[in-house]
Amino acid sequence: MVDILQSIIPPALFFSAPLIFTALGGVFSERSGVVNIGLEGLMVMGAFVGIVFNLTFADVFGDWTPWLSIIVAMVVSAIFSIIHAVASVSFRADQVVSGVAINFLALGLGVFLTKQWYDKGQTDMVTKPFYTMDIPLLSKVPVIGDIFFQGIYLTSYLAIILAFVAWYVLHKTPFGLRLRAVGEHPAAADTNGINVYKMRYIAVIISGAMGGLGGSVFALTIALNFSHATIVGQGFMSLAAVIFGKWHPLGAMGAALFFGFAQSLSVISAGVPFLEDVPQVFLLIAPYVLTILALAGFVGRSEAPKANGVPYIKGSR
Amino acid sequence: MASNKLFNILVPIISVLLGLIAGAIIMLVSGYNPIAGYTALWNGAFGDLYFMGETVRQITPYILTGLAVAFAFRSGLFNIGAEGQVIVGWLAAVWVGLAIDAPMIIHLPLAVIAAAVAGAIWGFIPGILKAKLGVHEVIVTIMMNYIALYCTNEIIRSVLTDNMDSTEIIPPSASLASEWLQGLTFFSRMHYGILIALFAAVVMWFIMQRTTIGYELKAVGFNQHASKYAGMKVSKNIILSMVIAGAFAGLAGAMEGLGTYGSISVMSGFTNLGFDGIAVALLGANTALGVVLAAILFGVLKVGAINMPTGAEVPTELVDIIIALIIFFVASSYIIRWILLRFKKEGK
């Protein structure tokens, strides 16, 4: 049993980390009332920047390169997401439309620049990706150590820790209360002296940073290079995790973990006794079918934040 | 209001112009010659009859996926699932094409209808879940895309072929391809599907503008509660909207399966026809005529782009950037409107 868990849990954490980061970003944005279909594009931007930085500066920064890469990717994606913020907050654009534009723009820019800088459709493989490691001390704990603390990427833990940080920020601080108020009833929040536009800008920029983090972590743990096919749908899966998790940081994390777990099943099925005989296709579609069943069955009606998707116009009723 | 109507026409045109100007600036900054770039694009789309045929071929599925997204949008539903509906439509069309032996007059319509039905079923599932259980249609359609992709690949490998990556070519009795059109366009892959696509656009216009069904669908899109109060069945309309949208997207799959390729192959990723359909619908303001015009524009840009690397050494992805910017400008129409009003006032 421990063997089986040991072969399931580390890959599950590995696959879900990028989704957790991005979904947390989605929670911030949507909780402030800005729909973010653009998560996919923000991940593309993060993956692109992460890979390019890593390739360019691997010799300069050595083993610190992957960490610096994800930080730079966060910053660039955060700046990139300002486009979405300007369109959907200041220009009162349809937020879905603007998000779709972000997706097209990120992919177009990423591949365009890749072709210009590297003269081919995809970059080289990075030389300094993240590696798995055993956590000192904790990996020695019997049973638990084997399952949770051996051969794990540090970024997986970072994702789970950040989910709790996001929960604390959103639900336990004045800033979080204001952010949620802006998403539920912007006019009331405005009356109470909260700057609706500023809060929404901040929320979208946070989602940009988190999307960039998710994309770059995906690129530096799973893909290891950048091409048009690096990020294909992970952003949409993260969006699904946001809705599945009912716009709650921990819920989103749970949903992302579930997706990661289901994805890892199809990868490792060959080594697990019950799953060996199941045709591959059932394992491949399992995460998606289960999500639909779960939503239809016990999760029930998903109520978005009240003002989600509605541009706030000062003075309107 | 007359000026409002004028704005509605002006905004997309200005957006397209701004997008093209921005594309030129990007080419300039990246060290390419924008005039050479756009010349290559133009030649790639209209240079000779072959390229024109290919452009029409690309426009065909774009019209249908654009309609699929636009139709659902009108009832307040966001159909990200056009992608999956295209894939199942493609599969169903080719399946019927290969499995049945019949004269063309029965075989071809049957294959086309099979595609529409398959797409409709793929739209029905998110529709009924939204209507009866309130499950968010965005998330269900995203999931349905993946299910369509993986199931289709499996069926190609183990049902339609014996572990091959591609099916056989469908017999001529199920094919939309036309020697006449191909001969006319130097053997491009242009096919009769364009007629189906244009007919579908007319159908959408007719349903939306001339029938009670369309009126109810739009009413539900505007305000569900008011529609319910007026005695309309909201859930029936939601399901109907997704079913018709799915059928449009399924037809787009038939265009690829029966027209362009004549077969179906294992896909490593999505076709992107459905996702591009979102852009087409948005630029076309979710109306039938708008979708046709937007599909023409995107078809021209996409096919023309293929000629850009050889003609001017510009990467094809420049066109994706231009499309993104056009959508962005359309989305920000409020600001364009504001600037136009400013100019008007100063002019007086």
mmCIF file of C-alpha atoms in Angstrom, chain A residues 37 39-40 43 103 233-241, chain B residues 80 142-143 146 275:
data_model
loop_
_atom_site.group_PDB
_atom_site.id
_atom_site.type_symbol
_atom_site.label_atom_id
_atom_site.label_comp_id
_atom_site.label_asym_id
_atom_site.label_seq_id
_atom_site.Cartn_x
_atom_site.Cartn_y
_atom_site.Cartn_z
ATOM 1 C CA ILE A 37 -10.364 33.664 -18.959
ATOM 2 C CA LEU A 39 -5.221 32.613 -17.105
ATOM 3 C CA GLU A 40 -4.108 30.424 -19.998
ATOM 4 C CA MET A 43 0.635 30.896 -17.941
ATOM 5 C CA ASN A 103 -4.714 34.254 -24.490
ATOM 6 C CA GLY A 233 -5.221 24.024 -21.652
ATOM 7 C CA GLN A 234 -3.577 24.111 -18.205
ATOM 8 C CA GLY A 235 -4.885 27.635 -17.782
ATOM 9 C CA PHE A 236 -8.392 26.506 -18.599
ATOM 10 C CA MET A 237 -8.013 23.630 -16.143
ATOM 11 C CA SER A 238 -6.988 26.165 -13.506
ATOM 12 C CA LEU A 239 -10.060 28.207 -14.320
ATOM 13 C CA ALA A 240 -12.096 25.051 -13.882
ATOM 14 C CA ALA A 241 -10.379 24.543 -10.516
ATOM 15 C CA ILE B 80 -15.812 27.297 -24.941
ATOM 16 C CA ILE B 142 -13.860 22.770 -21.087
ATOM 17 C CA MET B 143 -14.077 19.239 -19.677
ATOM 18 C CA TYR B 146 -10.807 16.955 -23.357
ATOM 19 C CA PHE B 275 -11.027 28.540 -29.931
#
